[in-house]
XYZ file of C-alpha atoms in Angstrom:
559
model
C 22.445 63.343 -82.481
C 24.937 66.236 -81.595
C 23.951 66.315 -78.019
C 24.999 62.361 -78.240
C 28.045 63.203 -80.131
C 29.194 65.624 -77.150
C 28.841 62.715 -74.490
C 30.573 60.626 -76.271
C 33.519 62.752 -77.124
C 33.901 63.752 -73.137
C 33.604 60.190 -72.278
C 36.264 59.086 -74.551
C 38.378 62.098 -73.074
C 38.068 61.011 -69.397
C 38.434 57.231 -70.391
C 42.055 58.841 -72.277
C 43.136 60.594 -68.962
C 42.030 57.685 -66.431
C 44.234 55.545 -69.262
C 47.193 58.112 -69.489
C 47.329 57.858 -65.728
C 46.961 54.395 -65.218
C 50.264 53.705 -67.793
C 52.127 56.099 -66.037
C 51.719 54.136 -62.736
C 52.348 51.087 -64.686
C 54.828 52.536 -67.230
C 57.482 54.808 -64.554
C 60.324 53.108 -63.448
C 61.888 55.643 -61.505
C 61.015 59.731 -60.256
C 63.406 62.512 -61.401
C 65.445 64.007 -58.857
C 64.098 67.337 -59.361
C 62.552 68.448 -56.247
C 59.474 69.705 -58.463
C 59.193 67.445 -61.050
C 59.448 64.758 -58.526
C 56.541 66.670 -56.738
C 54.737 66.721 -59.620
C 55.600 62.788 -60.907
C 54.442 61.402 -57.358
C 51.051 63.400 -57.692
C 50.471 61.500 -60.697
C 51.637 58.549 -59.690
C 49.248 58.477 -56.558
C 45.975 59.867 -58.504
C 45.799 56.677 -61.158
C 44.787 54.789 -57.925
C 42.739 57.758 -55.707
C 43.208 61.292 -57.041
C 41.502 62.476 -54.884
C 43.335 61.463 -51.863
C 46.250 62.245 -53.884
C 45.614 65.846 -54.492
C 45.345 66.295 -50.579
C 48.121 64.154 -49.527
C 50.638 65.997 -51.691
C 49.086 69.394 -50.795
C 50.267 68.701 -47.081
C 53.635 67.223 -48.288
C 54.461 70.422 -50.427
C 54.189 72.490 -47.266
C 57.595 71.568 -45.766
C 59.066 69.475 -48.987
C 59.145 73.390 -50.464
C 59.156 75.064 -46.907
C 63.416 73.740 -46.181
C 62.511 71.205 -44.150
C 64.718 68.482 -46.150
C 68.069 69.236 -46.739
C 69.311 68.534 -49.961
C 71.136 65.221 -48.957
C 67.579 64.368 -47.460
C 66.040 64.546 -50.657
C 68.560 62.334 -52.186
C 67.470 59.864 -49.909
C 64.069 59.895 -50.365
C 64.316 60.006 -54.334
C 66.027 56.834 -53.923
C 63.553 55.294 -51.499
C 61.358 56.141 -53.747
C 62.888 54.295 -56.498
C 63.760 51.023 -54.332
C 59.620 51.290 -53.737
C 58.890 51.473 -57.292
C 61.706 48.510 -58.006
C 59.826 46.364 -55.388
C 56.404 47.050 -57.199
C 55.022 48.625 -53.843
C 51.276 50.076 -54.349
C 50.406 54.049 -54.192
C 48.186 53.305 -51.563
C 48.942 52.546 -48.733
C 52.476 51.908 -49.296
C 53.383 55.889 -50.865
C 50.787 57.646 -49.281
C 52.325 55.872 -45.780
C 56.155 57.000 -46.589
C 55.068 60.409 -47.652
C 52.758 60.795 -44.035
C 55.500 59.585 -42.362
C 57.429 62.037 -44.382
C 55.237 65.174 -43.059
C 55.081 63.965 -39.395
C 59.077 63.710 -39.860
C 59.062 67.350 -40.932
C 56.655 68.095 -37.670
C 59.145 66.754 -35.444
C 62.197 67.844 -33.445
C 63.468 64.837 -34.746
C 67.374 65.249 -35.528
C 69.066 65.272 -39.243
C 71.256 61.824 -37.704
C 68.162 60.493 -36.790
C 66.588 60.983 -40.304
C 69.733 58.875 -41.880
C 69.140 55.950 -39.197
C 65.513 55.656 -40.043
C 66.238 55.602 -43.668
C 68.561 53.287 -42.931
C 66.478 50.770 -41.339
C 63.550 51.306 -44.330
C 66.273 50.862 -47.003
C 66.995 47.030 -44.924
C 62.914 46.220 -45.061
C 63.075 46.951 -48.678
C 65.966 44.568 -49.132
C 63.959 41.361 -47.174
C 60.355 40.903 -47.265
C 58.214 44.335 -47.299
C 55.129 42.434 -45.629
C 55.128 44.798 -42.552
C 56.867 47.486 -44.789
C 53.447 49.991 -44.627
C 52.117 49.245 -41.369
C 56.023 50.523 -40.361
C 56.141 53.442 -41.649
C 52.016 54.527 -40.896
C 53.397 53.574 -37.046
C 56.683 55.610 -37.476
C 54.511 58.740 -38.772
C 52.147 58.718 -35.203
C 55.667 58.214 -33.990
C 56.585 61.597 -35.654
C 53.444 63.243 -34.934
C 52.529 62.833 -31.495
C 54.906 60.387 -30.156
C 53.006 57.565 -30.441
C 54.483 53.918 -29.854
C 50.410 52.120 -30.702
C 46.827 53.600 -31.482
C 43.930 51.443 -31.507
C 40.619 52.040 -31.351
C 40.524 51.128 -27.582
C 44.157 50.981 -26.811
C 47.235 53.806 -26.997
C 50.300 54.011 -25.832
C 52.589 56.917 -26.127
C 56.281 58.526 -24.886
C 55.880 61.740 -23.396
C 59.682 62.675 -24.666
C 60.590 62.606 -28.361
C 64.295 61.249 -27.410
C 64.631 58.382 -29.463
C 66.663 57.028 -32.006
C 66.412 54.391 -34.613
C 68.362 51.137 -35.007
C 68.143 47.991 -37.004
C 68.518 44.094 -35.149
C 67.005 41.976 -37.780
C 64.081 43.873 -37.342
C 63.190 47.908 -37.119
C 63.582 49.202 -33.568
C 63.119 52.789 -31.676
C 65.360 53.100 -28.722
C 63.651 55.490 -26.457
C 66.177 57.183 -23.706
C 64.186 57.963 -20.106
C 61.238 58.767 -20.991
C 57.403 58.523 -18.840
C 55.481 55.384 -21.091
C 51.675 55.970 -21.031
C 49.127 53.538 -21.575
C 45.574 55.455 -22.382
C 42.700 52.718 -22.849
C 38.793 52.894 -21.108
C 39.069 57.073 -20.016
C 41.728 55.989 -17.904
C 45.586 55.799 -18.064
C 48.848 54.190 -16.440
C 52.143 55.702 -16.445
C 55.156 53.533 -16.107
C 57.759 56.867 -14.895
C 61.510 57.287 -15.567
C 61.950 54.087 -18.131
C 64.118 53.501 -21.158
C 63.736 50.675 -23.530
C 63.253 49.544 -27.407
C 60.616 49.047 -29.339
C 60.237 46.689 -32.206
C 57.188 47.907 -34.240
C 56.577 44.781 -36.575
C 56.294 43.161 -32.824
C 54.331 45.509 -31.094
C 56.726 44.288 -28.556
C 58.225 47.206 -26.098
C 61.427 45.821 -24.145
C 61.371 48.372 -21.202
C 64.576 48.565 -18.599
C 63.959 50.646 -15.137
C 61.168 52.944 -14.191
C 58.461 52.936 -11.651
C 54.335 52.508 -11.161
C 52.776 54.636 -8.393
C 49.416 53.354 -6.447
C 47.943 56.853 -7.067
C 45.265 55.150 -9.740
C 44.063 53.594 -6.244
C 44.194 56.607 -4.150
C 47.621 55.855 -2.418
C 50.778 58.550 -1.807
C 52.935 58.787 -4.235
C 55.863 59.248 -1.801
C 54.565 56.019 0.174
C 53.398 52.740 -2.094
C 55.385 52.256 -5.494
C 57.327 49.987 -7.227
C 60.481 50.091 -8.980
C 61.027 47.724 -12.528
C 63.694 45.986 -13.618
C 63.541 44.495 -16.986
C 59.903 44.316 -18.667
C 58.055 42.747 -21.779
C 54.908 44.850 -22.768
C 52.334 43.846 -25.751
C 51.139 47.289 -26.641
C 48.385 46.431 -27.996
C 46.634 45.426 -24.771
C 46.388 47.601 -21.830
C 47.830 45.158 -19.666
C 51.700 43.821 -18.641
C 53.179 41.871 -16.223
C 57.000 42.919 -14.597
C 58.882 40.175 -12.296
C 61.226 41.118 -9.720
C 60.557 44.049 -9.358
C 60.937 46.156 -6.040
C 58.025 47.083 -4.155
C 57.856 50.039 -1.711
C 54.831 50.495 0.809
C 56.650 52.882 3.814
C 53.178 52.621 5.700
C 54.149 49.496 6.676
C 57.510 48.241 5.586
C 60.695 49.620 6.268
C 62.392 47.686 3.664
C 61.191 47.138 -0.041
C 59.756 43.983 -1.186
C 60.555 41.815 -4.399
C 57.476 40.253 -6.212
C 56.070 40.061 -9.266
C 53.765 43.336 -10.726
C 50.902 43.615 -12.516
C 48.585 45.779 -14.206
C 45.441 46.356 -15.845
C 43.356 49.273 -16.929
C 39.988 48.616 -16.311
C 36.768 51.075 -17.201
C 34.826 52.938 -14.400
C 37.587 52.822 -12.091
C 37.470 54.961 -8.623
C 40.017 55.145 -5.413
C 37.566 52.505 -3.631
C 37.139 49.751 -6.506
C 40.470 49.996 -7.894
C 42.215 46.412 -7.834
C 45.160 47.556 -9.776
C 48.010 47.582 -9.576
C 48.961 44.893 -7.971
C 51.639 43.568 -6.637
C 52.503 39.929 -4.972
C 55.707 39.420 -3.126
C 58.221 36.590 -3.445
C 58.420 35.807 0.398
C 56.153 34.018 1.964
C 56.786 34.127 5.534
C 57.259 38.026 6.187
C 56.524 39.499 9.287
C 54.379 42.891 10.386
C 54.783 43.241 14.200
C 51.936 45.648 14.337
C 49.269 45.278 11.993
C 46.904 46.661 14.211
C 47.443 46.689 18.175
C 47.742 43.428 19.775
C 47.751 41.728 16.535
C 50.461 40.727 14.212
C 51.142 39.244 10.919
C 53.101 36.237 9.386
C 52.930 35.214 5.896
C 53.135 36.758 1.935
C 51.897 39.767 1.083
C 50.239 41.597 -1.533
C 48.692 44.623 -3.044
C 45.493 44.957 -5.144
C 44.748 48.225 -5.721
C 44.489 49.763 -2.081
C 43.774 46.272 -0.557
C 46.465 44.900 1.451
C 46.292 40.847 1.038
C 48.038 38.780 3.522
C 48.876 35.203 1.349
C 49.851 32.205 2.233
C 51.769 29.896 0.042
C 51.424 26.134 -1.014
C 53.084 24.397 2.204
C 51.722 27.118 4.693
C 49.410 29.702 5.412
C 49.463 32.859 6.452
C 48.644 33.607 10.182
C 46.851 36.794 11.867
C 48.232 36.492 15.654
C 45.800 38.404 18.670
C 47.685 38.722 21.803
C 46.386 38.847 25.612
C 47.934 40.068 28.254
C 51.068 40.361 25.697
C 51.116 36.454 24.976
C 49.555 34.709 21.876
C 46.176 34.744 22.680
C 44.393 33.842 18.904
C 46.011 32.694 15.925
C 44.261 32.454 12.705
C 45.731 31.015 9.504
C 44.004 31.757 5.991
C 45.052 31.579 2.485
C 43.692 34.939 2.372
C 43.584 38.229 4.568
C 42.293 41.380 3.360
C 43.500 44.403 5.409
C 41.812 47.744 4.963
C 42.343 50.793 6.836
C 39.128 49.953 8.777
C 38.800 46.406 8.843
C 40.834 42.801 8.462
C 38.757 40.066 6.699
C 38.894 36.248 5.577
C 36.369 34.199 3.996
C 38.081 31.470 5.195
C 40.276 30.925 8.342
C 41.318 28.022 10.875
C 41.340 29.607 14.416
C 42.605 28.685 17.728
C 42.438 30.132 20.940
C 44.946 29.157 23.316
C 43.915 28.436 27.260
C 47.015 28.196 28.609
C 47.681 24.729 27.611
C 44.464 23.729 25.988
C 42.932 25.156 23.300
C 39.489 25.972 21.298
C 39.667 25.269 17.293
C 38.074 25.272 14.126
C 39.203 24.302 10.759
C 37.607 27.074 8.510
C 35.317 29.897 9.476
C 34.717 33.562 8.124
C 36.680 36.149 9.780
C 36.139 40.167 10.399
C 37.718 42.434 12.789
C 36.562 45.934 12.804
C 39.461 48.344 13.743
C 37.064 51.234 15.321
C 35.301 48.775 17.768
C 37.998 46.827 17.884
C 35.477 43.537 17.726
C 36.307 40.374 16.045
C 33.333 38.296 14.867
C 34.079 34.808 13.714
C 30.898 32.660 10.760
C 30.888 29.447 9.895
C 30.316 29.687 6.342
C 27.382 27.247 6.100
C 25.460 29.035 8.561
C 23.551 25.707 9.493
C 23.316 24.511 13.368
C 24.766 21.135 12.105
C 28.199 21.195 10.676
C 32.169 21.311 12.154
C 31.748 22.343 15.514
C 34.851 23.902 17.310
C 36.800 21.448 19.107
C 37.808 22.754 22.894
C 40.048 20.418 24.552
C 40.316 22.470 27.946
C 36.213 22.119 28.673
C 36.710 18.572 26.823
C 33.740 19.394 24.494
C 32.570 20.151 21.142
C 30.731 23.269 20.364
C 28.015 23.455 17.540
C 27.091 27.390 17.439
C 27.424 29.757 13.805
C 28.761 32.936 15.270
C 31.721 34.130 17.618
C 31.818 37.291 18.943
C 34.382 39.412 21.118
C 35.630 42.793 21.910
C 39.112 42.100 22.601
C 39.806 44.352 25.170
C 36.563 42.930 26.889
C 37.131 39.462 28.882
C 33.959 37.735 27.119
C 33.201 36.074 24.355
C 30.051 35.766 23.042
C 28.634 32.358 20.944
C 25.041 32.510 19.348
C 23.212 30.505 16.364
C 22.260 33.349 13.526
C 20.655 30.840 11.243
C 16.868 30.033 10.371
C 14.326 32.239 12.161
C 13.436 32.947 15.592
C 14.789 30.210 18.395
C 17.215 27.685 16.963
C 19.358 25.385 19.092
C 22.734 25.599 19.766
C 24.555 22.345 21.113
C 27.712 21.025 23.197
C 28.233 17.685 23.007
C 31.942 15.877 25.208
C 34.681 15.150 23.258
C 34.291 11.668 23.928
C 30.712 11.674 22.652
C 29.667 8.832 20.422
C 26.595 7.365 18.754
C 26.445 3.897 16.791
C 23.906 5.692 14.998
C 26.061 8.241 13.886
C 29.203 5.817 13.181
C 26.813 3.276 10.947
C 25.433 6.941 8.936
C 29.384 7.566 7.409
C 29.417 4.274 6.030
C 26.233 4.273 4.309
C 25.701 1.501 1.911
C 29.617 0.390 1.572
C 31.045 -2.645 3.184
C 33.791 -1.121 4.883
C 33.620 2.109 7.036
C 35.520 5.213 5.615
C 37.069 5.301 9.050
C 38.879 1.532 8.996
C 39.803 2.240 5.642
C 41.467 5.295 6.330
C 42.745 3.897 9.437
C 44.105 0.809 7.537
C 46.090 3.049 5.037
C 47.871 5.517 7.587
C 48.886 2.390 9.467
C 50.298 0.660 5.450
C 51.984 3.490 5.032
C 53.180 4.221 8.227
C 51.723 8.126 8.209
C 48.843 10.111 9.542
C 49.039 12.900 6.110
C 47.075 11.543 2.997
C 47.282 13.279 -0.184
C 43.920 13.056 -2.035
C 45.928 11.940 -5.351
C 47.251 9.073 -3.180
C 44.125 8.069 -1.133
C 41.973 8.204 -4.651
C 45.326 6.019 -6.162
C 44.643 3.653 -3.489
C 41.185 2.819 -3.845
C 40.965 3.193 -7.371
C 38.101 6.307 -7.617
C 38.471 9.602 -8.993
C 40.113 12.659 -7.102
C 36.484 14.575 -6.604
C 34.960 11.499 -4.804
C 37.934 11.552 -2.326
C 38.028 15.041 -2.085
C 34.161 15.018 -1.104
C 35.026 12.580 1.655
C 37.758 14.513 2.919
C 35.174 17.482 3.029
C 32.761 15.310 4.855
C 34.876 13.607 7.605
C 36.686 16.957 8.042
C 33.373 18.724 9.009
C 33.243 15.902 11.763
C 36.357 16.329 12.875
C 37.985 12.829 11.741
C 40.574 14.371 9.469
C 42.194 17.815 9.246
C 41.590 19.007 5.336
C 43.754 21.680 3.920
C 41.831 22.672 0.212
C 45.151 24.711 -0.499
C 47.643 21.528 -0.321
C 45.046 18.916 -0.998
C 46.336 17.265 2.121
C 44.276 15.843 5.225
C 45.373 14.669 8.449
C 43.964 11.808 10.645
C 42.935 13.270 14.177
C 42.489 11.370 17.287
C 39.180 11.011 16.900
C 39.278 8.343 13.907
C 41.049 6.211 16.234
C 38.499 6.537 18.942
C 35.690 5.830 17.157
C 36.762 3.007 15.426
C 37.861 1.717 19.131
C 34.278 2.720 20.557
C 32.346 1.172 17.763
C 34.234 -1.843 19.243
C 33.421 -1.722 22.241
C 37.516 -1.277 23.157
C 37.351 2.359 24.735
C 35.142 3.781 27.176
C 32.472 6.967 26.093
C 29.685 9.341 26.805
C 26.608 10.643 25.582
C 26.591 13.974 27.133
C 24.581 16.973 25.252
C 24.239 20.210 26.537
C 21.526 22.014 24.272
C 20.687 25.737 24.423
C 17.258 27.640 22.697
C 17.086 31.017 23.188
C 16.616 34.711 21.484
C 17.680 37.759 22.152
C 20.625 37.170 23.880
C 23.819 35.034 22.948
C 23.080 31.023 23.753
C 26.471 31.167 25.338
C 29.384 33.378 26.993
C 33.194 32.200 27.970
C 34.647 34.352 30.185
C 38.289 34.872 29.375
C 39.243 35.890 33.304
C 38.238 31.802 34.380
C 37.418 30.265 30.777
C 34.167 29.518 32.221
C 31.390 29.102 30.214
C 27.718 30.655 31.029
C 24.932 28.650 28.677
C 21.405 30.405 28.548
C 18.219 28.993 27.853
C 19.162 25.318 28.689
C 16.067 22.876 29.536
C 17.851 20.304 30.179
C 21.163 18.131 29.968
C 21.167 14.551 27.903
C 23.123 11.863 29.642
């Protein structure tokens, strides 16, 4: 019975305490303005909700609250922050324990007596309005304090290296940082946006950022050399990405004049020097020129920067060209969405080439291009790889070539053709321009009444024009923009239309009109195949001294 009688009596003595605290959170109204009574009244306060989180937190506080680091005037203001907290029924935690961290990483600080009235300032206007973002404010303005810390996440931070900042009040909190190197830290790796100045509206996570630069270094590239310099910016801190527009782009390896464009960047995990594809950069201009991209070649078009890669871009109406000279006239001109220059190499997965004999010319709509700096060799795919598919069309030898792989040395007078697909021997095939099959005419229109090539024929002459949108064509004959753009594919690969993927344009070529007239029996044509099998050596060679062309392995010639 006694030993019951002791339990009880110590329960009903914590139950009193937990009780006596409790009313006083509910029961104060406001906390003396004695600097330790206050000490002692917010301890209190604090432990009827967590006492032992209380007990530390006002530990730490008591270190510089009785160490001088508040003036007297200072502690006047926070006794009456205090109060407006209470008045507004704000909780212990996190709403106190947040103002007195905040507190402590004030008192860590360089931070400026002027600077302790403006934040006050701006916390007494949050109290006035809504207090919904009141505690996530101040646990951002003590990281602030602390380590200088605009954002911490658990995969994202961003953070001033310079502790010059001041803050303001426009509708909302802000931070007005003077020049000052932003960091972004996120996946072990970092980008540093130098030499800016901005504001930064906490409740926003929104940092308005005015000047400063981004160096290539993150991609292995000179500081001194390839960097670009911001205007006005827009960053969401809590990603570890932004985007910057006109801003002024610097590469001194190969422009003597900056660039304007739009910037962007990313911070990516496991990034090195080599797979690097930010930052990046994309200019404004589309048609700039590099007279010496590599010797004998030059560039027209946009340009870009991902990471290290240089990216030659075209633009909606036109693309961008790669131009070879001979003997110090235009010798090859490729055009491509796309070029991507390395120190060592220049490459396009998909390119329209034409080589130019004096007035004639050999072309192709779309093959794979790679020129290797060292050897100086270009090699030219078609991306299929198949024997059957767009050949190149060479008006000066009046023939059509079917072969998958170009190859030349361009300081060497020949030029190599050879099949790389299947295995072993496969044929490669020249057939005259004017070649032409009923067979072949009846196979494109299949099991429709009209021929693709009439109806195309009969719209360019309705409309009086030889360019065909694929929104128009499909318009026309009523069916949906992927079936037209599959027979633009098609009759492009046979050289009956010119089809440009980027514009979604095609043009009718000469040869729609021929067929149509030879199916008729209106124009005169040939059957002439030249066919070559062989291995080990290329099936064909031009030779760039006479434009003649030496065919291997050739059994014999179709007439």
């Amino acid at each position: 019975m006694v030993k019951l009688n002791i339990k009880k009596i110590a329960f009903l003595i914590v139950v009193a305490l937990l009780s006596s605290n409790a009313s006083f959170g509910q029961a104060i109204k406001s906390f003396s303005h004695d600097q330790v009574t206050f000490l002692t009244e917010m301890q209190t306060f604090l432990a009827a909700t967590n006492k032992k989180d209380a007990e530390k937190l006002i530990e730490r506080f008591m270190i510089p609250w009785n160490g001088g680091k508040f003036s007297g005037d200072q502690k006047e203001r926070i006794y009456a922050t205090s109060d407006a907290m209470l008045k507004k029924r704000l909780k212990a935690f996190p709403d106190f324990s947040n103002y007195i961290n905040a507190l402590i990483g004030y008192s860590e600080s360089s931070q400026t007596g002027q600077s302790f009235e403006n934040w006050h300032t701006g916390i007494d206007k949050l109290l006035k309005g809504s207090v919904r973002n009141f505690s996530n404010y101040l646990e951002i303005c003590y990281d602030l304090f602390a380590t200088n810390t605009l954002y911490s996440s658990s995969s994202t931070i961003w953070k001033s290296t310079e502790n010059n900042y001041s803050f303001e009040f426009d509708s909302l909190p802000k931070i007005v940082f003077g020049k000052t190197n932003l960091i972004c830290i996120a996946k072990s790796d970092s980008s540093i946006i130098s030499a800016t100045e901005g504001a930064y509206y906490p409740n926003l996570k929104r940092f308005y950022g005015n000047g400063g630069t981004i160096l290539w270094t993150r991609a292995g590239l000179p500081a001194k050399d390839v960097y670009a310099d911001l205007k006005k910016y827009v960053i969401d801190v809590s990603g570890s990405d932004f985007e910057a527009d006109s801003v002024n782009f610097y590469n001194k390896q190969i422009f003597a004049q900056p660039l304007v464009g739009k910037l962007t960047e990313k911070i990516l995990a496991n990034t090195t020097f080599e797979n690097a594809s930010y930052p990046r950069f994309r200019s404004y201009n589309v048609n700039l020129e590099i007279k010496e991209l590599v010797k004998d070649a030059s560039y027209r078009g946009g340009f870009s920067m991902q990471g290290s890669k240089m990216i030659g871009s075209g633009g909606a109406e036109r693309a961008a060209t790669l131009t070879f000279k001979r003997n110090n006239k235009p010798f090859l001109v490729a055009a491509s969405q796309s070029f991507v220059v390395r120190p060592d190499r220049i490459v396009s997965d998909n390119a329209a080439v034409t080589f130019y004999f004096d007035k004639d010319s050999i072309y192709h709509p779309g093959v794979e291009l790679k020129f290797i700096n060292k050897e100086r060799e270009l090699s030219l795919i078609r991306p299929s790889g198949k024997s059957q598919g767009t050949p190149y069309y060479d008006s000066y030898h009046q023939i059509d070539m079917y072969f998958d792989a170009l190859t030349w040395k361009i300081d060497d007078p020949l030029m190599d053709l050879k099949m790389i697909s299947g295995e072993g021997e496969v044929k490669l095939s020249f057939e005259s321009a004017n070649f032409f099959r009923a067979q072949r005419y009846q196979s494109l229109q299949g099991f429709s009444e009209v021929n693709p090539l009439y109806t195309l024929k009969q719209y360019g002459e309705k409309f009086q024009t030889r360019e065909i949108s694929v929104s128009s064509y499909a318009s026309y004959l009523r069916m949906s923009e992927s079936e037209i753009r599959g027979l633009f594919l098609a009759l492009n690969s046979k050289g009956f239309l010119a089809y440009n993927e980027a514009t979604d344009k095609a043009v009718i070529k000469d040869r729609l009109y021929y067929y149509l007239s030879a199916s008729v029996g209106k124009t005169d044509y040939d059957i002439i195949e030249f066919s070559s099998l062989i291995s080990g050596k290329p099936n064909a060679t031009i030779n760039l001294l006479n434009y003649d062309i030496n065919m291997r392995g050739v059994s014999r010639v179709s007439l």
